[in-house]
PDB file of C-alpha atoms and ligand atoms in Angstrom:
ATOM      1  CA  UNK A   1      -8.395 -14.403 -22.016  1.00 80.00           C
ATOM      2  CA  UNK A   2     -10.377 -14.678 -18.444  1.00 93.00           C
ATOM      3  CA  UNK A   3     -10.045 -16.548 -15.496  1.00 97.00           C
ATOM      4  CA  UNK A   4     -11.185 -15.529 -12.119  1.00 95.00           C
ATOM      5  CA  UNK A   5      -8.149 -13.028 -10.936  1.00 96.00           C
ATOM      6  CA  UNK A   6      -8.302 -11.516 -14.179  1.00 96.00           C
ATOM      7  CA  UNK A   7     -11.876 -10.807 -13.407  1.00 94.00           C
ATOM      8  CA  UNK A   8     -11.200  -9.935 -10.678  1.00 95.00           C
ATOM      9  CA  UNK A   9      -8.812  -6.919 -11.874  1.00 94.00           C
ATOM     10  CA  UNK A  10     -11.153  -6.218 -14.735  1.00 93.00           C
ATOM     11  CA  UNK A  11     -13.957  -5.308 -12.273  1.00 92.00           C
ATOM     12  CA  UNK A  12     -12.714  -3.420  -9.863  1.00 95.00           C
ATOM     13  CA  UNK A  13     -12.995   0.406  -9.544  1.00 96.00           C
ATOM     14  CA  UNK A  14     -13.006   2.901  -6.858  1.00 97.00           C
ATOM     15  CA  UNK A  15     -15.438   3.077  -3.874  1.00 96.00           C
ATOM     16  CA  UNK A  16     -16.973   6.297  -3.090  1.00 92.00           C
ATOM     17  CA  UNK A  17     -19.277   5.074  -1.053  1.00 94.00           C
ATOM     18  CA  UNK A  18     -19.578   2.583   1.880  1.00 98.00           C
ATOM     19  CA  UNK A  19     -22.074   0.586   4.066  1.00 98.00           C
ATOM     20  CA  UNK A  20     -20.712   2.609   7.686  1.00 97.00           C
ATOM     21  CA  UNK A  21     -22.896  -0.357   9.580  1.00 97.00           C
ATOM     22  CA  UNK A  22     -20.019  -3.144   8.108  1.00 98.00           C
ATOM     23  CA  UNK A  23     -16.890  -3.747   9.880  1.00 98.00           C
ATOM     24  CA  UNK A  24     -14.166  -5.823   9.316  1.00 98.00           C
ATOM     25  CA  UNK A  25     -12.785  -7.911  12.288  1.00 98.00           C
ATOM     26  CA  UNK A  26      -8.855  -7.597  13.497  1.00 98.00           C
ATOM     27  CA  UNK A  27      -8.232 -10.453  12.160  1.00 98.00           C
ATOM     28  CA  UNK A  28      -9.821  -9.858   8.952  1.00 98.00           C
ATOM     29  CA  UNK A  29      -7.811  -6.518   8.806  1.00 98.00           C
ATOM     30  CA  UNK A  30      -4.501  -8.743   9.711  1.00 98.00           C
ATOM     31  CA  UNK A  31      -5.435 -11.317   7.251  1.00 98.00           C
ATOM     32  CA  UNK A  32      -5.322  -8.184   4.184  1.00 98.00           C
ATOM     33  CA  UNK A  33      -2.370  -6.736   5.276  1.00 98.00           C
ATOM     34  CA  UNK A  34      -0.466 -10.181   5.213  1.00 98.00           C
ATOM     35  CA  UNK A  35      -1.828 -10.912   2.139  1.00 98.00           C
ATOM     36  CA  UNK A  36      -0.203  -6.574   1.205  1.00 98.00           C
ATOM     37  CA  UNK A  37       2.930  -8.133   2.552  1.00 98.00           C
ATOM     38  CA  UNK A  38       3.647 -10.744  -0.416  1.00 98.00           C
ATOM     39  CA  UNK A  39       3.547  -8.403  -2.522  1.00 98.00           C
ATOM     40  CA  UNK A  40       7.424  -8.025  -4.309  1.00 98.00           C
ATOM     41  CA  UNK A  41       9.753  -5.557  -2.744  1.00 98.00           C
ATOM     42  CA  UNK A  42      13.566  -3.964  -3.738  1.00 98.00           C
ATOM     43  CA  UNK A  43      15.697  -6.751  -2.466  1.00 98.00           C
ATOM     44  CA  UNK A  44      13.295  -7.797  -0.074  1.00 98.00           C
ATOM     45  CA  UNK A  45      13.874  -4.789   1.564  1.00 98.00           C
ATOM     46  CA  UNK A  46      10.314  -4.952   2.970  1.00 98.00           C
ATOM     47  CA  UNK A  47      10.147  -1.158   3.988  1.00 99.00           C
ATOM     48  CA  UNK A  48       6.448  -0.534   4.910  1.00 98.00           C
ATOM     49  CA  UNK A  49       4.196  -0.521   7.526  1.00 98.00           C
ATOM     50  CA  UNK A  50       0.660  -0.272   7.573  1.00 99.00           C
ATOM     51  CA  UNK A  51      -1.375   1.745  10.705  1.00 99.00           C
ATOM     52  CA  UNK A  52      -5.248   0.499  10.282  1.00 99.00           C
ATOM     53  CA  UNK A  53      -7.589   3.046  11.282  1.00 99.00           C
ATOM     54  CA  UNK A  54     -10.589   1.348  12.315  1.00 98.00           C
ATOM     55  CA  UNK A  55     -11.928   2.217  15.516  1.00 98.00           C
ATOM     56  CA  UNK A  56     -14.788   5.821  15.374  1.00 98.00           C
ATOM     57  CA  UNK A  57     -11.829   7.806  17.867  1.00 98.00           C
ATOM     58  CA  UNK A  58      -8.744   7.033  15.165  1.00 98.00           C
ATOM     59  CA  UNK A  59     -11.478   7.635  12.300  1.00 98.00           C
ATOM     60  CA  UNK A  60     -11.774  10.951  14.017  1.00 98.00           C
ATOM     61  CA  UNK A  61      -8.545  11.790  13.957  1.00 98.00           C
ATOM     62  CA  UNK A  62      -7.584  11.111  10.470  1.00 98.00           C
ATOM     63  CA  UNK A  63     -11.147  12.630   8.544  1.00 98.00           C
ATOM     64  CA  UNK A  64     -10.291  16.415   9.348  1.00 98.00           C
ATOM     65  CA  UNK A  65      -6.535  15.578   8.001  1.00 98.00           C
ATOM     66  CA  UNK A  66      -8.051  13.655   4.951  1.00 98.00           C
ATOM     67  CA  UNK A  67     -10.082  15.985   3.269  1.00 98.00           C
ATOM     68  CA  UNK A  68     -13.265  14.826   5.134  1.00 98.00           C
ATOM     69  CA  UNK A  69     -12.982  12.369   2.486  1.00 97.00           C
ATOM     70  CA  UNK A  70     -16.391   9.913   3.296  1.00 97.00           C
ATOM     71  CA  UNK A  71     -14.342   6.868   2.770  1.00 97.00           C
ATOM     72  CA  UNK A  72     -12.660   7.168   5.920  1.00 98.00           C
ATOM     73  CA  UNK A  73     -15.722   7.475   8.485  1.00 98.00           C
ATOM     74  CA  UNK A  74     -18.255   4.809   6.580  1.00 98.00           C
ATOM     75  CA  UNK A  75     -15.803   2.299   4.890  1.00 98.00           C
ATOM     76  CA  UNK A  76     -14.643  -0.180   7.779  1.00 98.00           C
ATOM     77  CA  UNK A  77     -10.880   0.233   7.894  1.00 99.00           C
ATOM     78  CA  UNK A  78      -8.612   2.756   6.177  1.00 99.00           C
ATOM     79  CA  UNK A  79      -4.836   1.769   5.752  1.00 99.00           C
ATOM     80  CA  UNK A  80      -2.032   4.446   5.747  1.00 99.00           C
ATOM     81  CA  UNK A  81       0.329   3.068   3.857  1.00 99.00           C
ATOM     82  CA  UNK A  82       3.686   3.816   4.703  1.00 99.00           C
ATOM     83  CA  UNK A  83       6.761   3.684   3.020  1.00 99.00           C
ATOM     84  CA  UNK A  84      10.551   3.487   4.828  1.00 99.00           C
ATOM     85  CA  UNK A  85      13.297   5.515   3.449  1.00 99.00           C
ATOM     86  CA  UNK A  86      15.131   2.225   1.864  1.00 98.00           C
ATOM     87  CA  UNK A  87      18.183   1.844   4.988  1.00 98.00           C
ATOM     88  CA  UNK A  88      20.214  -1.419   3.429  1.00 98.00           C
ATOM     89  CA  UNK A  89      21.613  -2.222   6.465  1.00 98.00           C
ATOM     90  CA  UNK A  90      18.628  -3.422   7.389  1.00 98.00           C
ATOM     91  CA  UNK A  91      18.684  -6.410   4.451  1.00 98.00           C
ATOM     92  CA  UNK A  92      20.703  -9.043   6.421  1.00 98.00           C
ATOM     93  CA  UNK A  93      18.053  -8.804   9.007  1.00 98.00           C
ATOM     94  CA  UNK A  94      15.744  -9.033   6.335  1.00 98.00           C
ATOM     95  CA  UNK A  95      17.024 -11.930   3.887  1.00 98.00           C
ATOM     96  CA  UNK A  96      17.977 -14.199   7.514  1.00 98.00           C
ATOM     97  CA  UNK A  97      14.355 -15.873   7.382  1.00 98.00           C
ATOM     98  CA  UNK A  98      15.640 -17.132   3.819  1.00 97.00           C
ATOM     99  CA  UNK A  99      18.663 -18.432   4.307  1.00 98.00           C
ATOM    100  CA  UNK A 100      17.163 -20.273   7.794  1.00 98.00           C
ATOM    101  CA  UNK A 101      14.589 -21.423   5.968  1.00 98.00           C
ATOM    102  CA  UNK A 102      17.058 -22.972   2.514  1.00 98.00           C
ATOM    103  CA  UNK A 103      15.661 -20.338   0.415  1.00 97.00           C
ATOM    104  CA  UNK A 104      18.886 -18.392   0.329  1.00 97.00           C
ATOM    105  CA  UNK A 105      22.936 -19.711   0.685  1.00 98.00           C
ATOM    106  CA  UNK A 106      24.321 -17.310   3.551  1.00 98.00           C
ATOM    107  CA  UNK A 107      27.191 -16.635   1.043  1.00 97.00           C
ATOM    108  CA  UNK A 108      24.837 -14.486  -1.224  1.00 98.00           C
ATOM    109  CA  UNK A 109      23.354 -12.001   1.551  1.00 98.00           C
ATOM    110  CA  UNK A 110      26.571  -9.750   1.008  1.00 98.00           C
ATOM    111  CA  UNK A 111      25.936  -9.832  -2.633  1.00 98.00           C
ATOM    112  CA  UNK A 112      22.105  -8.557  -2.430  1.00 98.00           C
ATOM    113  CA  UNK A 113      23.661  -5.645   0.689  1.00 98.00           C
ATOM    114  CA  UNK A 114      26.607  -4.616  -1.290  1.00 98.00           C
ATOM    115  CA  UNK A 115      24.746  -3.591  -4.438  1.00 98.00           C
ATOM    116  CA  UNK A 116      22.072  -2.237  -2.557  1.00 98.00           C
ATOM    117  CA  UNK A 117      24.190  -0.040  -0.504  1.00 98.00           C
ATOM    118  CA  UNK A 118      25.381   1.389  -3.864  1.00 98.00           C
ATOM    119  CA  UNK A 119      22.106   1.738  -5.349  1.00 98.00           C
ATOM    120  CA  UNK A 120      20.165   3.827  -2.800  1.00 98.00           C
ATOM    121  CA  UNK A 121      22.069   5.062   0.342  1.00 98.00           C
ATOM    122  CA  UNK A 122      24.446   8.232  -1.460  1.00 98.00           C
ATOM    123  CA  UNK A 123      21.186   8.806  -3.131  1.00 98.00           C
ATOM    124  CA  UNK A 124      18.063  10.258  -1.307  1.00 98.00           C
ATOM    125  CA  UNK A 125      15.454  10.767  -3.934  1.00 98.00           C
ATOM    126  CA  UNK A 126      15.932   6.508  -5.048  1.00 98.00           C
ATOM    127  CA  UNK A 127      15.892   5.632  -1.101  1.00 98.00           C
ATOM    128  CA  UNK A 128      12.488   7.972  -0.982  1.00 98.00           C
ATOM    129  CA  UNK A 129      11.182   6.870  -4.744  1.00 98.00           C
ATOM    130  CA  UNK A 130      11.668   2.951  -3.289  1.00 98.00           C
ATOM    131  CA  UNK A 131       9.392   3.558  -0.376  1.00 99.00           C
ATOM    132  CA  UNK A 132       6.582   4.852  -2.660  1.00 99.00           C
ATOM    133  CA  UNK A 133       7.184   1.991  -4.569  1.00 98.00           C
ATOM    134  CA  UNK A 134       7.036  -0.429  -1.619  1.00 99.00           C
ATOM    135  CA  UNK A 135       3.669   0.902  -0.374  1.00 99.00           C
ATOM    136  CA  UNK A 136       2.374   0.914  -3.889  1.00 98.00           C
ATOM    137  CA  UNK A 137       2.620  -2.466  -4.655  1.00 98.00           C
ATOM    138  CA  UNK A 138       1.179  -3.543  -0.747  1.00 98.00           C
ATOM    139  CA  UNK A 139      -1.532  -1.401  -1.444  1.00 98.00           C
ATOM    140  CA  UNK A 140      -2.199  -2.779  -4.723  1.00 98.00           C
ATOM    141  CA  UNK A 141      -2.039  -6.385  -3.549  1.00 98.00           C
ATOM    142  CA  UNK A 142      -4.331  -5.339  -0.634  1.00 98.00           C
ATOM    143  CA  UNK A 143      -6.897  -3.745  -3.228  1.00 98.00           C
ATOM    144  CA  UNK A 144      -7.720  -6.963  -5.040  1.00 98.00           C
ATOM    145  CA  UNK A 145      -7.262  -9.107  -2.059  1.00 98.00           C
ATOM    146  CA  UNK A 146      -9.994  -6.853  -1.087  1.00 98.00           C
ATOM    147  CA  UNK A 147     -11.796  -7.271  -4.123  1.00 97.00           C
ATOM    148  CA  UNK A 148     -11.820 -11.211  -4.757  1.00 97.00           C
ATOM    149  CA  UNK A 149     -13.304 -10.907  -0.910  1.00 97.00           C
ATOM    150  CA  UNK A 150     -16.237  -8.857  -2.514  1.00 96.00           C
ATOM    151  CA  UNK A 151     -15.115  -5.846  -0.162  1.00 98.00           C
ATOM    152  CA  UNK A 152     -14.813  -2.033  -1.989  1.00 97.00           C
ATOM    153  CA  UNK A 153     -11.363   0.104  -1.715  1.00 98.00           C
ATOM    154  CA  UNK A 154     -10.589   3.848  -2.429  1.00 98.00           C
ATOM    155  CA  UNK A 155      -7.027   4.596  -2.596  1.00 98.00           C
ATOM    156  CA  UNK A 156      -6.266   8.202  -1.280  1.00 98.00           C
ATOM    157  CA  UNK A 157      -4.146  10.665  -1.759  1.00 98.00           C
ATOM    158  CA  UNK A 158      -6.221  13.377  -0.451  1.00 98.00           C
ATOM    159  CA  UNK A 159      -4.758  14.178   2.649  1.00 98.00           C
ATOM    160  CA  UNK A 160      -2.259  16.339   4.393  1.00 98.00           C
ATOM    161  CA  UNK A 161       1.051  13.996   4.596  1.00 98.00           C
ATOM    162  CA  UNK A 162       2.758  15.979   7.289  1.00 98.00           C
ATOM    163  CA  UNK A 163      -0.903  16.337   9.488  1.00 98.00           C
ATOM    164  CA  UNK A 164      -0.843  11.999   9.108  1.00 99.00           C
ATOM    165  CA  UNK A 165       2.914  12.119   9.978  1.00 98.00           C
ATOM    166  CA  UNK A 166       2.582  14.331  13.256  1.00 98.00           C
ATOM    167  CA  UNK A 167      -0.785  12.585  14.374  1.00 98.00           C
ATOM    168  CA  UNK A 168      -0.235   8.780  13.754  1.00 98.00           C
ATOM    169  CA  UNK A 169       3.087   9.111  15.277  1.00 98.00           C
ATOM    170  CA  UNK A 170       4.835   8.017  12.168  1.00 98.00           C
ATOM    171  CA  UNK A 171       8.976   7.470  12.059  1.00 98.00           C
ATOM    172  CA  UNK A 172      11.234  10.493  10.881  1.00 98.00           C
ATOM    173  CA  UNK A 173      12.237   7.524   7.810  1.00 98.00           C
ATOM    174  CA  UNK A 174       8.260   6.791   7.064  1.00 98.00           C
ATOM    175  CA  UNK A 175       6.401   8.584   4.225  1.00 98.00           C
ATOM    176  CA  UNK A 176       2.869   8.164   4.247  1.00 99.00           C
ATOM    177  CA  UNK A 177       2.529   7.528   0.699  1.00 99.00           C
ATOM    178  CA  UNK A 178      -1.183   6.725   0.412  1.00 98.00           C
ATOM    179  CA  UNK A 179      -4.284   6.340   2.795  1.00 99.00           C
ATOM    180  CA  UNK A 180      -6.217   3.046   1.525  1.00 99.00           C
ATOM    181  CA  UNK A 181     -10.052   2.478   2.366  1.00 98.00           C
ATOM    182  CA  UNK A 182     -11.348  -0.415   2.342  1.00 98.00           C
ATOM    183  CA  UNK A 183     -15.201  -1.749   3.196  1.00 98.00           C
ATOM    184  CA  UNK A 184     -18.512  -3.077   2.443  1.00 98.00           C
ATOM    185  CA  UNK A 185     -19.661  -0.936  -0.682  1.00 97.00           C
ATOM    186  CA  UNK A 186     -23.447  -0.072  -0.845  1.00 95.00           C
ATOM    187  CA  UNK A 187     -25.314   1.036  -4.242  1.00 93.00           C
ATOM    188  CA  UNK A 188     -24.171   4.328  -5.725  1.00 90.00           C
ATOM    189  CA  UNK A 189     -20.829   3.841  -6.977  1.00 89.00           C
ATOM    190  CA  UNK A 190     -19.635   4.523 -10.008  1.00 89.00           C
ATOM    191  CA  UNK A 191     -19.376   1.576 -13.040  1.00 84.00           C
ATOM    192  CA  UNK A 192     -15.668   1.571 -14.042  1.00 87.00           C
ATOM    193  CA  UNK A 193     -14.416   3.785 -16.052  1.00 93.00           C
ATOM    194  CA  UNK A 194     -13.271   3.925 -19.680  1.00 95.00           C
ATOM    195  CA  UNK A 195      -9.299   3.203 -19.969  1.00 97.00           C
ATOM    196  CA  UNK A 196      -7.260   5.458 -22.548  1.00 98.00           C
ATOM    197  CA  UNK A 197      -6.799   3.597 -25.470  1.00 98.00           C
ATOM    198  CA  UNK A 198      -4.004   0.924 -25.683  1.00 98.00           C
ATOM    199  CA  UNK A 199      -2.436   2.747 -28.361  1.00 98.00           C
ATOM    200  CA  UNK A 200      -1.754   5.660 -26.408  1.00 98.00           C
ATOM    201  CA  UNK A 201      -0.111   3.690 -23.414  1.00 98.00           C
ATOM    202  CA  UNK A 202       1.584   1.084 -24.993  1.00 98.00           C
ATOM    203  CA  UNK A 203       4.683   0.612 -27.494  1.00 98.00           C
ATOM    204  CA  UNK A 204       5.972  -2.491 -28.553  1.00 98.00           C
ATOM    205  CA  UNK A 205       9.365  -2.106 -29.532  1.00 98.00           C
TER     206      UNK A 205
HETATM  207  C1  FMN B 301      -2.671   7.438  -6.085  1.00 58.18           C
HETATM  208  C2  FMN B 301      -4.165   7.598  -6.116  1.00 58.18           C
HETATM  209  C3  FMN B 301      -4.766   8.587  -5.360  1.00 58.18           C
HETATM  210  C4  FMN B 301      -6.154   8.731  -5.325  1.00 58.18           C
HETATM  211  N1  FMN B 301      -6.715   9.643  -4.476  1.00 58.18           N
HETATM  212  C5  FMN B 301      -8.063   9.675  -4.346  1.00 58.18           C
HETATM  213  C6  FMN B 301      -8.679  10.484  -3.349  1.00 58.18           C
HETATM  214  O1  FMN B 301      -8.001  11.165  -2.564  1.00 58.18           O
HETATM  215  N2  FMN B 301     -10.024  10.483  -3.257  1.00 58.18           N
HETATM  216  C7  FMN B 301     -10.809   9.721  -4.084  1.00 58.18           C
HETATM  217  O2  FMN B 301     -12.030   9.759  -3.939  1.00 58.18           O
HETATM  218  N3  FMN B 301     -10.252   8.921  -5.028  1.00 58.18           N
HETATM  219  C8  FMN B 301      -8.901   8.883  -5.161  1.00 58.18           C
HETATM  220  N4  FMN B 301      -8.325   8.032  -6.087  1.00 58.18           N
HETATM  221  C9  FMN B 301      -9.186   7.216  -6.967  1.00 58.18           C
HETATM  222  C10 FMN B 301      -9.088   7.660  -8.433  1.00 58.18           C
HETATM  223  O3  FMN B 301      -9.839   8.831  -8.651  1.00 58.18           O
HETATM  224  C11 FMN B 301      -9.568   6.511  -9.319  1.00 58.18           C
HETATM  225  O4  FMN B 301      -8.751   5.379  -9.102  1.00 58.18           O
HETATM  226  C12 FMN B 301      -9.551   6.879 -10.803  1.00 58.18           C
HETATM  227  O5  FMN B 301     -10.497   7.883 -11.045  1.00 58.18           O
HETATM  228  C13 FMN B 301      -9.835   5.672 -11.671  1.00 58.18           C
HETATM  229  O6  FMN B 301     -11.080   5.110 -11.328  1.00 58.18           O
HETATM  230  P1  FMN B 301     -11.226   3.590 -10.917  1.00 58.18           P
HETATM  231  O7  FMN B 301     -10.221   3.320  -9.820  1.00 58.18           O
HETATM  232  O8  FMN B 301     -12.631   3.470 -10.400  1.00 58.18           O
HETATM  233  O9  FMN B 301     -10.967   2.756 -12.102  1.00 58.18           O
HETATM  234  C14 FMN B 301      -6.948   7.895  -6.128  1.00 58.18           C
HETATM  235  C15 FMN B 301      -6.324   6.900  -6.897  1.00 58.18           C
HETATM  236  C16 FMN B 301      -4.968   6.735  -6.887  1.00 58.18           C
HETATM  237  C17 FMN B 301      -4.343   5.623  -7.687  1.00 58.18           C
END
């Protein structure tokens, strides 16, 4: 079973190590994080935002918070990811482009916000555990949008969240949830790693 995205995912691995002389152009950088933003969300809740650290000053900023990590000075743009504390009265904001656009009948907006409300909002570690999931699966869409471009990507969680909060100026309901790296790679990096075996991760019941 192959085909070109499944390659795609099959080849991919972790960059350590980047080509610093390789940017990536604003709209290059806009382009990714559109392509992030298709990725599914919790009743279209779309509760992320993404701050792209590109420029050497906001590369500054973020190394001594991020471990030094090398990613962030020599790969062209790092991404922190963030994730919104899921707030459902946001979600007939949200679905309104749908039902403008004939995706959605008006009449069924209340019936995506009413379950909703009930899901998350008496509940803080769901509205918290949604906005991990959120950035998780922009990031992850971002990562092999990256890849299928030929462009490396380190996801991060070294880093000191509540440094990232305080300097990037994030929201009191955003959780930076991962820093992302993506770049040119150059030689050095590691061929991908052995999986566990699918015995071990999988049961079919
Ligand atoms: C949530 C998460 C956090 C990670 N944090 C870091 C990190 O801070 N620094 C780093 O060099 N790699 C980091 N990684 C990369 C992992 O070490 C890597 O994905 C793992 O070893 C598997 O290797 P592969 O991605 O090349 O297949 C992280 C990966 C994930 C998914």
């Amino acid at each position: 079973m192959t085909n070109a995205v499944i390659e795609c995912i099959l080849s991919r691995s972790a960059a350590k190590y980047y080509d610093p002389a390789v940017t990536l152009s604003d709209d290059q950088i806009r382009e990714l994080v559109r392509i992030g933003t298709t990725a599914p969300t919790s009743f279209h809740l779309q509760n992320w935002r993404f701050i792209a650290v590109r420029t050497r000053e906001a590369k500054a900023r973020l190394s001594p918070i991020a471990w030094n990590q090398p990613a962030i000075t020599d790969a062209a743009v790092t991404f922190i990811v963030c994730g919104q504390l899921v707030d459902t009265s946001v979600i007939p904001e949200r679905l309104a482009p749908l039902v403008e656009a004939g995706v959605m009948p008006a009449a069924m907006v209340p019936e995506w916000e009413n379950p909703a409300r009930d899901l998350y909002m008496a509940y803080p570690q769901r509205r918290r555990d949604e906005a991990v999931r959120t950035a998780t699966f922009g990031a992850s869409a971002m990562i092999y949008a990256a890849r299928s471009l030929g462009l490396g990507s380190t996801p991060m969680i070294g880093f000191d969240a509540e440094a990232v909060h305080r300097e990037f100026g994030l929201a009191g309901d955003e959780v930076p949830v991962l820093l992302l790296s993506v770049g040119a790679e150059r030689p050095g990096n590691w061929a991908q790693k052995p999986r566990r075996p699918l015995t071990d991760v999988l049961a079919l019941v």
